[in-house]
Tab-separated table of C-alpha atoms in Angstrom:
chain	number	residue	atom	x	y	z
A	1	UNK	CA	0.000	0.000	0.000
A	2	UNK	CA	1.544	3.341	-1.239
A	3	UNK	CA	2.012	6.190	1.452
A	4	UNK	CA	-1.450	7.895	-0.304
A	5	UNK	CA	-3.192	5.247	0.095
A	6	UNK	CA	-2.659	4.721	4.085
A	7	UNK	CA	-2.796	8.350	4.688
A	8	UNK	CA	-6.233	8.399	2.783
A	9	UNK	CA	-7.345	5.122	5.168
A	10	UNK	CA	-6.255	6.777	8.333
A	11	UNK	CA	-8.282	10.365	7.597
A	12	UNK	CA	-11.143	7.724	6.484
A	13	UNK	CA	-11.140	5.823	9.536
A	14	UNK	CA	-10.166	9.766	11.928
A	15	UNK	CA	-13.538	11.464	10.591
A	16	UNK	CA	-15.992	9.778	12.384
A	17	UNK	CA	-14.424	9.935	15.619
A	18	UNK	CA	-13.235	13.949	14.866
A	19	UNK	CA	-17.223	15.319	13.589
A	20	UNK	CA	-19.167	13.309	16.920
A	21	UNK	CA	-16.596	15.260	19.206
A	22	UNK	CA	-18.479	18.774	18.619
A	23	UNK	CA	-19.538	20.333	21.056
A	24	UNK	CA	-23.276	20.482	21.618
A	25	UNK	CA	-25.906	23.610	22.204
A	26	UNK	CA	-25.893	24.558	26.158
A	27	UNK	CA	-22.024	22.778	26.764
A	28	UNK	CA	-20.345	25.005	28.672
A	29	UNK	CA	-17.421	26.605	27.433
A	30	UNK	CA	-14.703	30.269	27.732
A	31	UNK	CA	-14.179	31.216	24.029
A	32	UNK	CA	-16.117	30.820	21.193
A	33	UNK	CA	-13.577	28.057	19.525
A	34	UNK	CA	-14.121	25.783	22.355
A	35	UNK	CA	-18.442	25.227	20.751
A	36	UNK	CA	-16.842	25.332	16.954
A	37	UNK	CA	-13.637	25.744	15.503
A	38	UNK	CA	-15.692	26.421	12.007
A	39	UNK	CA	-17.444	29.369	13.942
A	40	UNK	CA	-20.701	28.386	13.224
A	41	UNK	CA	-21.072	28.117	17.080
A	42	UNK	CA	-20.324	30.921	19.574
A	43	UNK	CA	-20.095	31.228	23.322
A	44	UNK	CA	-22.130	33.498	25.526
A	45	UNK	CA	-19.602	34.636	28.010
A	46	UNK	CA	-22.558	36.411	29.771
A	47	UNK	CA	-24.025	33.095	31.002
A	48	UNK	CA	-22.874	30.879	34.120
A	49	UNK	CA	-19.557	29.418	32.792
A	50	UNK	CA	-20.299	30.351	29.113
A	51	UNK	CA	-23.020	28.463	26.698
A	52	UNK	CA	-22.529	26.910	23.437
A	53	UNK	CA	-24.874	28.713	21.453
A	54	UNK	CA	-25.778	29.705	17.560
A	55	UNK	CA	-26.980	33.563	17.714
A	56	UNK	CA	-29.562	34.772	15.610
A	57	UNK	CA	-31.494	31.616	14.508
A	58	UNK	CA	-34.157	31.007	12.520
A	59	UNK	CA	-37.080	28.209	12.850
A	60	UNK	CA	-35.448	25.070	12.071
A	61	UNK	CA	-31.839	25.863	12.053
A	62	UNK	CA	-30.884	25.152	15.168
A	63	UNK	CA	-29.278	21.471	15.999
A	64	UNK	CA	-31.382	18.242	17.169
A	65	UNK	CA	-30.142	19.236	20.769
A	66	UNK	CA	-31.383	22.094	20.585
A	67	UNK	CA	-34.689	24.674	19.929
A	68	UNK	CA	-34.607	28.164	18.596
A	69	UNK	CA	-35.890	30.863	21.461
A	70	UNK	CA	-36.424	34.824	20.879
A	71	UNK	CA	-35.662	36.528	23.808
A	72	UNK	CA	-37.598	40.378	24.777
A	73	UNK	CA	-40.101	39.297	22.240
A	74	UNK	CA	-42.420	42.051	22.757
A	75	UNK	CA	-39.768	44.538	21.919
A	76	UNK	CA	-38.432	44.622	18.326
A	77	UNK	CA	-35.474	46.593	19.127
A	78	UNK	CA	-34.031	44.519	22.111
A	79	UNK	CA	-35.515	41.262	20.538
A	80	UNK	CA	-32.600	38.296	20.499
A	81	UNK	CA	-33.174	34.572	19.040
A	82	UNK	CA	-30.178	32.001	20.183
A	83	UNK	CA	-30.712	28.215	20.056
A	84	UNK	CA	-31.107	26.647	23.704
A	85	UNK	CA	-30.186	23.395	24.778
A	86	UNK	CA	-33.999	21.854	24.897
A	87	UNK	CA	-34.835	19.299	28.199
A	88	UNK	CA	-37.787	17.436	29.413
A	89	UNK	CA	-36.638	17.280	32.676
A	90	UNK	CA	-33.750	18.881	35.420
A	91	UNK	CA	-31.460	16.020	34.754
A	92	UNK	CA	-30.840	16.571	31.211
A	93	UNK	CA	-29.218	19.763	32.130
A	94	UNK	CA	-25.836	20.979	32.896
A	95	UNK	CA	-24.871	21.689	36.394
A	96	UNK	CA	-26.467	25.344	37.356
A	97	UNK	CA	-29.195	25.300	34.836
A	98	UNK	CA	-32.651	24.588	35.480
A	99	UNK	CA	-35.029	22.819	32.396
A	100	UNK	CA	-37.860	25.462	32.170
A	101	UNK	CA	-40.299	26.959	29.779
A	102	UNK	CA	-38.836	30.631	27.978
A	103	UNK	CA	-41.413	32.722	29.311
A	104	UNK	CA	-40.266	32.424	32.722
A	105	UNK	CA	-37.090	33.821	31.363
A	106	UNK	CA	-38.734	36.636	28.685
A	107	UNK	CA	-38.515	33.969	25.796
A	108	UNK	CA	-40.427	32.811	23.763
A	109	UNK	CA	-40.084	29.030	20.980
A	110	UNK	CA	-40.045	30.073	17.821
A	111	UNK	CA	-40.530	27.635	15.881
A	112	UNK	CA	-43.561	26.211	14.045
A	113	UNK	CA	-43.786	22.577	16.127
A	114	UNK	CA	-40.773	22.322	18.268
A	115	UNK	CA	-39.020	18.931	19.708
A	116	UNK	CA	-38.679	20.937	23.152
A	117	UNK	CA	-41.275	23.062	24.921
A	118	UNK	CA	-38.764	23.273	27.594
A	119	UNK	CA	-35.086	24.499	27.765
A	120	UNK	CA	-31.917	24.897	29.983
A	121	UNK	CA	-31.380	28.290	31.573
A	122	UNK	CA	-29.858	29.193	34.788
């Protein structure tokens, strides 16, 4: 086997294991590289220990992990949408966060039939 050839094995059998290591919506984190080295993930500093997070989102474009929620909804000019790490119960979040419904937090789901009805905020 040429040098090509086992090079081109070894990044074949490397992928896998290198794309199901990214970090997930709500993981906790201090820079934005440690949620994506691609930058299509960015950390909120502002939250407890940081959060993995995709600003901006739209309905549907946020991972499986995850549901898209507007935050100040009923203002236009302070209105923010991030995708949140979505729950169905305490357990299945991070240490410091709590699995509740946006509104108790000024959110709101936006999206048309969401997985979660339920995410992890502190």
């Amino acid at each position: 086997m040429n040098r090509l050839s086992m090079l081109l094995c070894a990044l074949a059998l490397l992928a896998p294991a290198l794309v199901g290591c990214k970090p997930e919506i709500g993981d906790s984190c201090k820079v934005s590289t440690d949620c994506s080295i691609t930058g299509d993930r960015l950390c909120d500093t502002s939250m407890p220990d940081g959060y993995c997070t995709m600003f901006n989102c739209d309905p549907g474009t946020c991972p499986s992990e995850a549901v898209c929620v507007e935050f100040h909804p009923t203002s236009e000019r302070f209105a923010r949408r991030f995708c949140v790490r979505g729950c169905e119960e305490a357990s299945d979040c991070r240490a410091g966060y709590v699995c509740v419904d946006p509104k108790e937090r000024d959110g709101r789901i936006n999206e048309g039939s969401p997985d979660y009805r339920t995410v992890c905020l502190p």
